[in-house]
PDB file of C-alpha atoms in Angstrom:
ATOM      1  CA  UNK Q   1      -5.848-186.111 117.954  1.00 72.00           C
ATOM      2  CA  UNK Q   2      -5.536-186.601 114.205  1.00 82.00           C
ATOM      3  CA  UNK Q   3      -7.117-183.229 113.399  1.00 94.00           C
ATOM      4  CA  UNK Q   4      -8.555-183.211 109.875  1.00 97.00           C
ATOM      5  CA  UNK Q   5      -8.018-186.301 107.752  1.00 97.00           C
ATOM      6  CA  UNK Q   6      -8.746-186.723 104.053  1.00 97.00           C
ATOM      7  CA  UNK Q   7      -8.917-189.762 101.824  1.00 97.00           C
ATOM      8  CA  UNK Q   8      -7.636-190.544  99.312  1.00 97.00           C
ATOM      9  CA  UNK Q   9      -4.364-188.597  99.082  1.00 96.00           C
ATOM     10  CA  UNK Q  10      -4.113-189.040  95.326  1.00 96.00           C
ATOM     11  CA  UNK Q  11      -6.615-190.008  92.653  1.00 96.00           C
ATOM     12  CA  UNK Q  12      -6.641-190.210  88.867  1.00 97.00           C
ATOM     13  CA  UNK Q  13      -9.987-190.292  87.091  1.00 96.00           C
ATOM     14  CA  UNK Q  14     -11.105-190.430  83.508  1.00 97.00           C
ATOM     15  CA  UNK Q  15     -13.529-187.832  82.208  1.00 97.00           C
ATOM     16  CA  UNK Q  16     -17.074-188.780  83.181  1.00 97.00           C
ATOM     17  CA  UNK Q  17     -16.149-190.972  86.131  1.00 97.00           C
ATOM     18  CA  UNK Q  18     -17.485-190.223  89.577  1.00 96.00           C
ATOM     19  CA  UNK Q  19     -15.878-190.306  92.972  1.00 96.00           C
ATOM     20  CA  UNK Q  20     -16.299-189.151  96.554  1.00 97.00           C
ATOM     21  CA  UNK Q  21     -13.651-187.390  98.596  1.00 98.00           C
ATOM     22  CA  UNK Q  22     -13.872-188.115 102.288  1.00 97.00           C
ATOM     23  CA  UNK Q  23     -13.088-185.768 105.139  1.00 98.00           C
ATOM     24  CA  UNK Q  24     -13.282-186.288 108.892  1.00 97.00           C
ATOM     25  CA  UNK Q  25     -12.352-184.171 111.902  1.00 97.00           C
ATOM     26  CA  UNK Q  26     -11.994-185.188 115.532  1.00 96.00           C
ATOM     27  CA  UNK Q  27     -12.077-181.723 117.114  1.00 93.00           C
ATOM     28  CA  UNK Q  28     -15.858-181.609 117.590  1.00 93.00           C
ATOM     29  CA  UNK Q  29     -16.117-178.582 115.297  1.00 92.00           C
ATOM     30  CA  UNK Q  30     -19.465-177.498 113.958  1.00 91.00           C
ATOM     31  CA  UNK Q  31     -18.209-175.915 110.729  1.00 92.00           C
ATOM     32  CA  UNK Q  32     -16.600-177.740 107.837  1.00 95.00           C
ATOM     33  CA  UNK Q  33     -15.442-176.619 104.398  1.00 95.00           C
ATOM     34  CA  UNK Q  34     -14.261-177.850 101.025  1.00 97.00           C
ATOM     35  CA  UNK Q  35     -11.789-175.775  98.995  1.00 96.00           C
ATOM     36  CA  UNK Q  36     -10.008-176.415  95.738  1.00 97.00           C
ATOM     37  CA  UNK Q  37      -6.627-175.036  94.795  1.00 95.00           C
ATOM     38  CA  UNK Q  38      -5.431-175.032  91.209  1.00 94.00           C
ATOM     39  CA  UNK Q  39      -1.677-174.931  90.517  1.00 88.00           C
ATOM     40  CA  UNK Q  40      -0.165-171.588  91.494  1.00 86.00           C
ATOM     41  CA  UNK Q  41      -3.522-170.195  92.544  1.00 89.00           C
ATOM     42  CA  UNK Q  42      -5.320-169.390  95.779  1.00 89.00           C
ATOM     43  CA  UNK Q  43      -8.013-171.423  97.493  1.00 92.00           C
ATOM     44  CA  UNK Q  44     -11.584-171.272  96.276  1.00 93.00           C
ATOM     45  CA  UNK Q  45     -14.490-172.265  98.476  1.00 93.00           C
ATOM     46  CA  UNK Q  46     -16.668-175.006  96.961  1.00 96.00           C
ATOM     47  CA  UNK Q  47     -19.161-175.773  99.714  1.00 96.00           C
ATOM     48  CA  UNK Q  48     -19.363-175.327 103.439  1.00 94.00           C
ATOM     49  CA  UNK Q  49     -21.422-176.648 106.297  1.00 95.00           C
ATOM     50  CA  UNK Q  50     -22.150-174.521 109.334  1.00 90.00           C
ATOM     51  CA  UNK Q  51     -23.532-177.442 111.311  1.00 91.00           C
ATOM     52  CA  UNK Q  52     -24.589-181.034 111.005  1.00 91.00           C
ATOM     53  CA  UNK Q  53     -27.443-181.290 108.546  1.00 90.00           C
ATOM     54  CA  UNK Q  54     -26.785-177.999 106.736  1.00 93.00           C
ATOM     55  CA  UNK Q  55     -24.746-177.228 103.632  1.00 96.00           C
ATOM     56  CA  UNK Q  56     -24.304-174.092 101.548  1.00 94.00           C
ATOM     57  CA  UNK Q  57     -22.710-173.169  98.257  1.00 95.00           C
ATOM     58  CA  UNK Q  58     -19.407-171.363  98.137  1.00 92.00           C
ATOM     59  CA  UNK Q  59     -17.741-169.601  95.223  1.00 90.00           C
ATOM     60  CA  UNK Q  60     -17.463-172.539  92.804  1.00 95.00           C
ATOM     61  CA  UNK Q  61     -20.111-175.203  93.581  1.00 97.00           C
ATOM     62  CA  UNK Q  62     -20.937-176.287  90.023  1.00 96.00           C
ATOM     63  CA  UNK Q  63     -20.085-179.908  89.319  1.00 96.00           C
ATOM     64  CA  UNK Q  64     -19.937-180.886  92.998  1.00 97.00           C
ATOM     65  CA  UNK Q  65     -22.251-182.190  95.672  1.00 97.00           C
ATOM     66  CA  UNK Q  66     -21.624-182.515  99.390  1.00 97.00           C
ATOM     67  CA  UNK Q  67     -22.975-184.458 102.312  1.00 97.00           C
ATOM     68  CA  UNK Q  68     -22.576-183.642 105.975  1.00 96.00           C
ATOM     69  CA  UNK Q  69     -22.978-187.195 107.156  1.00 86.00           C
ATOM     70  CA  UNK Q  70     -22.618-186.355 110.836  1.00 95.00           C
ATOM     71  CA  UNK Q  71     -20.713-183.829 112.909  1.00 95.00           C
ATOM     72  CA  UNK Q  72     -17.378-185.478 112.126  1.00 96.00           C
ATOM     73  CA  UNK Q  73     -17.661-186.157 108.396  1.00 97.00           C
ATOM     74  CA  UNK Q  74     -18.139-183.974 105.322  1.00 98.00           C
ATOM     75  CA  UNK Q  75     -17.833-185.590 101.898  1.00 98.00           C
ATOM     76  CA  UNK Q  76     -17.439-184.063  98.451  1.00 98.00           C
ATOM     77  CA  UNK Q  77     -18.746-185.869  95.390  1.00 98.00           C
ATOM     78  CA  UNK Q  78     -17.912-185.387  91.740  1.00 97.00           C
ATOM     79  CA  UNK Q  79     -20.723-186.967  89.739  1.00 93.00           C
ATOM     80  CA  UNK Q  80     -19.121-186.662  86.311  1.00 96.00           C
ATOM     81  CA  UNK Q  81     -15.514-185.568  86.509  1.00 96.00           C
ATOM     82  CA  UNK Q  82     -14.106-183.092  83.989  1.00 97.00           C
ATOM     83  CA  UNK Q  83     -10.490-182.097  83.279  1.00 96.00           C
ATOM     84  CA  UNK Q  84     -11.282-178.634  84.675  1.00 96.00           C
ATOM     85  CA  UNK Q  85     -11.719-180.283  88.065  1.00 97.00           C
ATOM     86  CA  UNK Q  86      -8.081-181.298  88.192  1.00 97.00           C
ATOM     87  CA  UNK Q  87      -6.932-179.665  91.393  1.00 97.00           C
ATOM     88  CA  UNK Q  88      -5.881-180.163  95.005  1.00 97.00           C
ATOM     89  CA  UNK Q  89      -8.876-180.397  97.305  1.00 98.00           C
ATOM     90  CA  UNK Q  90      -8.612-179.277 100.909  1.00 97.00           C
ATOM     91  CA  UNK Q  91     -11.068-179.940 103.675  1.00 97.00           C
ATOM     92  CA  UNK Q  92     -11.117-177.708 106.754  1.00 96.00           C
ATOM     93  CA  UNK Q  93     -13.016-177.325 109.996  1.00 94.00           C
ATOM     94  CA  UNK Q  94     -13.474-174.562 112.538  1.00 91.00           C
ATOM     95  CA  UNK Q  95     -15.528-173.466 115.486  1.00 86.00           C
ATOM     96  CA  UNK Q  96     -17.156-170.090 115.914  1.00 73.00           C
ATOM     97  CA  UNK Q  97     -17.660-168.307 119.162  1.00 68.00           C
ATOM     98  CA  UNK Q  98     -19.853-165.275 119.791  1.00 63.00           C
ATOM     99  CA  UNK Q  99     -20.230-164.271 116.148  1.00 53.00           C
ATOM    100  CA  UNK Q 100     -16.620-164.411 115.024  1.00 58.00           C
ATOM    101  CA  UNK Q 101     -14.776-167.476 113.932  1.00 67.00           C
ATOM    102  CA  UNK Q 102     -11.751-169.256 115.211  1.00 66.00           C
ATOM    103  CA  UNK Q 103      -8.976-170.659 113.135  1.00 83.00           C
ATOM    104  CA  UNK Q 104      -9.644-173.113 110.378  1.00 89.00           C
ATOM    105  CA  UNK Q 105      -7.790-176.401 110.569  1.00 93.00           C
ATOM    106  CA  UNK Q 106      -6.916-177.874 107.205  1.00 95.00           C
ATOM    107  CA  UNK Q 107      -6.406-181.437 106.102  1.00 96.00           C
ATOM    108  CA  UNK Q 108      -3.429-182.588 104.008  1.00 95.00           C
ATOM    109  CA  UNK Q 109      -5.336-182.377 100.744  1.00 96.00           C
ATOM    110  CA  UNK Q 110      -6.378-184.741  97.964  1.00 97.00           C
ATOM    111  CA  UNK Q 111      -4.550-184.348  94.680  1.00 97.00           C
ATOM    112  CA  UNK Q 112      -7.016-185.155  91.878  1.00 97.00           C
ATOM    113  CA  UNK Q 113      -6.181-185.498  88.211  1.00 97.00           C
ATOM    114  CA  UNK Q 114      -8.911-185.904  85.605  1.00 97.00           C
ATOM    115  CA  UNK Q 115      -7.750-187.156  82.234  1.00 96.00           C
TER     116      UNK Q 115
ATOM    117  CA  UNK I   1     -18.425-160.144 101.573  1.00 53.00           C
ATOM    118  CA  UNK I   2     -15.378-157.950 102.023  1.00 58.00           C
ATOM    119  CA  UNK I   3     -12.834-158.460  99.259  1.00 81.00           C
ATOM    120  CA  UNK I   4      -9.150-158.381 100.069  1.00 89.00           C
ATOM    121  CA  UNK I   5      -6.211-157.148  98.004  1.00 92.00           C
ATOM    122  CA  UNK I   6      -2.610-158.120  98.683  1.00 94.00           C
ATOM    123  CA  UNK I   7       0.678-157.769  96.804  1.00 96.00           C
ATOM    124  CA  UNK I   8       1.274-160.771  94.604  1.00 95.00           C
ATOM    125  CA  UNK I   9       4.823-161.320  95.799  1.00 96.00           C
ATOM    126  CA  UNK I  10       7.549-159.981  98.072  1.00 97.00           C
ATOM    127  CA  UNK I  11      11.234-160.726  98.509  1.00 98.00           C
ATOM    128  CA  UNK I  12      13.283-160.447 101.680  1.00 97.00           C
ATOM    129  CA  UNK I  13      16.535-161.583 103.229  1.00 97.00           C
ATOM    130  CA  UNK I  14      17.075-163.620 106.324  1.00 97.00           C
ATOM    131  CA  UNK I  15      16.978-161.594 109.525  1.00 97.00           C
ATOM    132  CA  UNK I  16      14.881-158.782 108.103  1.00 97.00           C
ATOM    133  CA  UNK I  17      11.420-157.761 109.244  1.00 97.00           C
ATOM    134  CA  UNK I  18       8.716-158.319 106.641  1.00 98.00           C
ATOM    135  CA  UNK I  19       5.457-156.389 106.521  1.00 98.00           C
ATOM    136  CA  UNK I  20       2.655-157.604 104.272  1.00 97.00           C
ATOM    137  CA  UNK I  21      -0.306-155.288 103.870  1.00 96.00           C
ATOM    138  CA  UNK I  22      -3.828-156.345 103.004  1.00 95.00           C
ATOM    139  CA  UNK I  23      -6.468-153.915 101.791  1.00 94.00           C
ATOM    140  CA  UNK I  24     -10.113-154.565 102.708  1.00 90.00           C
ATOM    141  CA  UNK I  25     -11.986-151.341 101.978  1.00 88.00           C
ATOM    142  CA  UNK I  26     -15.434-152.875 102.388  1.00 86.00           C
ATOM    143  CA  UNK I  27     -14.831-154.460 105.777  1.00 86.00           C
ATOM    144  CA  UNK I  28     -18.001-154.612 107.872  1.00 83.00           C
ATOM    145  CA  UNK I  29     -18.476-153.948 111.544  1.00 85.00           C
ATOM    146  CA  UNK I  30     -18.594-157.619 112.456  1.00 79.00           C
ATOM    147  CA  UNK I  31     -15.634-158.714 110.345  1.00 83.00           C
ATOM    148  CA  UNK I  32     -12.477-160.185 111.814  1.00 87.00           C
ATOM    149  CA  UNK I  33      -9.149-160.266 109.981  1.00 91.00           C
ATOM    150  CA  UNK I  34      -7.230-163.518 109.863  1.00 92.00           C
ATOM    151  CA  UNK I  35      -3.900-164.413 108.294  1.00 94.00           C
ATOM    152  CA  UNK I  36      -2.810-167.848 107.121  1.00 95.00           C
ATOM    153  CA  UNK I  37       0.487-169.301 105.919  1.00 97.00           C
ATOM    154  CA  UNK I  38       0.718-172.006 103.282  1.00 96.00           C
ATOM    155  CA  UNK I  39       3.719-174.096 102.298  1.00 95.00           C
ATOM    156  CA  UNK I  40       3.785-176.020  99.007  1.00 90.00           C
ATOM    157  CA  UNK I  41       1.707-179.202  99.047  1.00 87.00           C
ATOM    158  CA  UNK I  42       0.211-178.394 102.446  1.00 93.00           C
ATOM    159  CA  UNK I  43      -3.021-176.876 103.666  1.00 94.00           C
ATOM    160  CA  UNK I  44      -2.975-173.330 105.058  1.00 94.00           C
ATOM    161  CA  UNK I  45      -2.057-172.821 108.672  1.00 94.00           C
ATOM    162  CA  UNK I  46      -3.493-170.134 110.964  1.00 93.00           C
ATOM    163  CA  UNK I  47      -1.041-167.403 111.960  1.00 94.00           C
ATOM    164  CA  UNK I  48      -2.954-164.633 113.698  1.00 93.00           C
ATOM    165  CA  UNK I  49      -6.363-162.997 113.966  1.00 91.00           C
ATOM    166  CA  UNK I  50      -7.493-159.557 115.063  1.00 91.00           C
ATOM    167  CA  UNK I  51     -10.331-157.052 115.101  1.00 91.00           C
ATOM    168  CA  UNK I  52      -8.639-153.731 115.799  1.00 89.00           C
ATOM    169  CA  UNK I  53      -5.381-152.107 116.950  1.00 89.00           C
ATOM    170  CA  UNK I  54      -2.531-154.549 117.470  1.00 94.00           C
ATOM    171  CA  UNK I  55      -2.346-158.248 118.152  1.00 93.00           C
ATOM    172  CA  UNK I  56       0.870-160.138 118.821  1.00 94.00           C
ATOM    173  CA  UNK I  57       1.652-163.796 119.268  1.00 92.00           C
ATOM    174  CA  UNK I  58       4.798-165.884 119.252  1.00 92.00           C
ATOM    175  CA  UNK I  59       5.221-165.785 115.482  1.00 93.00           C
ATOM    176  CA  UNK I  60       3.789-162.494 114.187  1.00 96.00           C
ATOM    177  CA  UNK I  61       2.099-159.186 114.871  1.00 97.00           C
ATOM    178  CA  UNK I  62      -1.022-157.829 113.236  1.00 97.00           C
ATOM    179  CA  UNK I  63      -1.559-154.092 112.951  1.00 97.00           C
ATOM    180  CA  UNK I  64      -5.035-152.753 112.202  1.00 96.00           C
ATOM    181  CA  UNK I  65      -5.613-148.995 111.890  1.00 95.00           C
ATOM    182  CA  UNK I  66      -8.664-147.294 113.340  1.00 94.00           C
ATOM    183  CA  UNK I  67     -10.618-147.315 110.059  1.00 94.00           C
ATOM    184  CA  UNK I  68      -9.900-151.068 109.654  1.00 93.00           C
ATOM    185  CA  UNK I  69      -9.705-150.732 105.870  1.00 93.00           C
ATOM    186  CA  UNK I  70      -6.313-152.381 105.829  1.00 95.00           C
ATOM    187  CA  UNK I  71      -4.161-154.589 107.993  1.00 95.00           C
ATOM    188  CA  UNK I  72      -0.462-155.400 108.128  1.00 97.00           C
ATOM    189  CA  UNK I  73       1.081-158.717 109.021  1.00 97.00           C
ATOM    190  CA  UNK I  74       4.545-158.249 110.486  1.00 98.00           C
ATOM    191  CA  UNK I  75       7.040-161.113 110.586  1.00 97.00           C
ATOM    192  CA  UNK I  76      10.091-160.269 112.693  1.00 94.00           C
ATOM    193  CA  UNK I  77      13.504-161.498 111.553  1.00 93.00           C
ATOM    194  CA  UNK I  78      12.393-163.902 108.842  1.00 97.00           C
ATOM    195  CA  UNK I  79      14.277-167.080 108.054  1.00 96.00           C
ATOM    196  CA  UNK I  80      14.378-169.283 104.980  1.00 97.00           C
ATOM    197  CA  UNK I  81      11.601-171.391 106.485  1.00 96.00           C
ATOM    198  CA  UNK I  82       9.234-168.409 106.293  1.00 97.00           C
ATOM    199  CA  UNK I  83       9.187-168.714 102.501  1.00 97.00           C
ATOM    200  CA  UNK I  84       5.519-169.397 101.839  1.00 97.00           C
ATOM    201  CA  UNK I  85       2.267-167.883 100.603  1.00 97.00           C
ATOM    202  CA  UNK I  86       0.445-165.646 103.074  1.00 97.00           C
ATOM    203  CA  UNK I  87      -3.305-165.111 102.872  1.00 95.00           C
ATOM    204  CA  UNK I  88      -5.413-162.377 104.402  1.00 93.00           C
ATOM    205  CA  UNK I  89      -8.974-163.409 105.125  1.00 90.00           C
ATOM    206  CA  UNK I  90     -11.857-161.189 106.194  1.00 87.00           C
ATOM    207  CA  UNK I  91     -14.917-162.857 107.607  1.00 78.00           C
ATOM    208  CA  UNK I  92     -18.360-161.536 108.355  1.00 66.00           C
ATOM    209  CA  UNK I  93     -19.085-163.959 111.139  1.00 64.00           C
ATOM    210  CA  UNK I  94     -20.708-166.462 108.815  1.00 71.00           C
ATOM    211  CA  UNK I  95     -19.010-169.614 107.632  1.00 74.00           C
ATOM    212  CA  UNK I  96     -18.564-168.441 104.051  1.00 77.00           C
ATOM    213  CA  UNK I  97     -14.811-167.956 104.408  1.00 80.00           C
ATOM    214  CA  UNK I  98     -13.265-166.910 101.111  1.00 80.00           C
ATOM    215  CA  UNK I  99      -9.533-166.622 100.548  1.00 84.00           C
ATOM    216  CA  UNK I 100      -7.876-163.954  98.431  1.00 81.00           C
ATOM    217  CA  UNK I 101      -5.013-164.508  96.021  1.00 85.00           C
ATOM    218  CA  UNK I 102      -2.309-164.384  98.692  1.00 94.00           C
ATOM    219  CA  UNK I 103       1.229-162.957  98.819  1.00 97.00           C
ATOM    220  CA  UNK I 104       4.135-165.175  97.851  1.00 97.00           C
ATOM    221  CA  UNK I 105       7.051-164.366 100.188  1.00 98.00           C
ATOM    222  CA  UNK I 106      10.521-165.458  99.120  1.00 98.00           C
ATOM    223  CA  UNK I 107      13.275-165.246 101.733  1.00 97.00           C
ATOM    224  CA  UNK I 108      16.866-165.287 100.486  1.00 97.00           C
ATOM    225  CA  UNK I 109      19.973-166.188 102.483  1.00 96.00           C
TER     226      UNK I 109
END
């Protein structure tokens, strides 16, 4: 199993450009997440999806959109990139049982620079 | 959502036991406590999870007092490879999983 995969690994954008970050998991998990991590800082939740067809805002959703394409895939889109969105983006997935949640599995991250 | 507070950083030497405490005063009845480890340029990795009392696995122990307002991650006999950032996460059973600022552990030879 590959676990959680993310593409691309690195990306440089100019201010105002758009792009989509892709994430896929092969563990049949219902829940998926997008986090961003700025240099030297902790992770901040952007959006999450509790199941296929549902998405919800996290702590810092402004400037982003997401799509839960199917159970495996959860994409993050920047419509008009800004320098403040320079960060490392992590995708994660997990499965909950009986009201609690099991461990989150994280992808390797996408390092995004906006000039 | 229960907010967590951890020390910003800790130093230790190889072979010592390290205890990292997380404060979560507003923890709710349904909340579980989970700890993650993160190395530079990698995503976080699950270490241990618990609800009350003590939980132990092959890498760490988690101590949770009766009031559950804090928890302590215990790493026995740390090595240089344990140098990382450790996050305490409290969840309310929903999928809105929010990380705190983490504790940066530096292990010296």
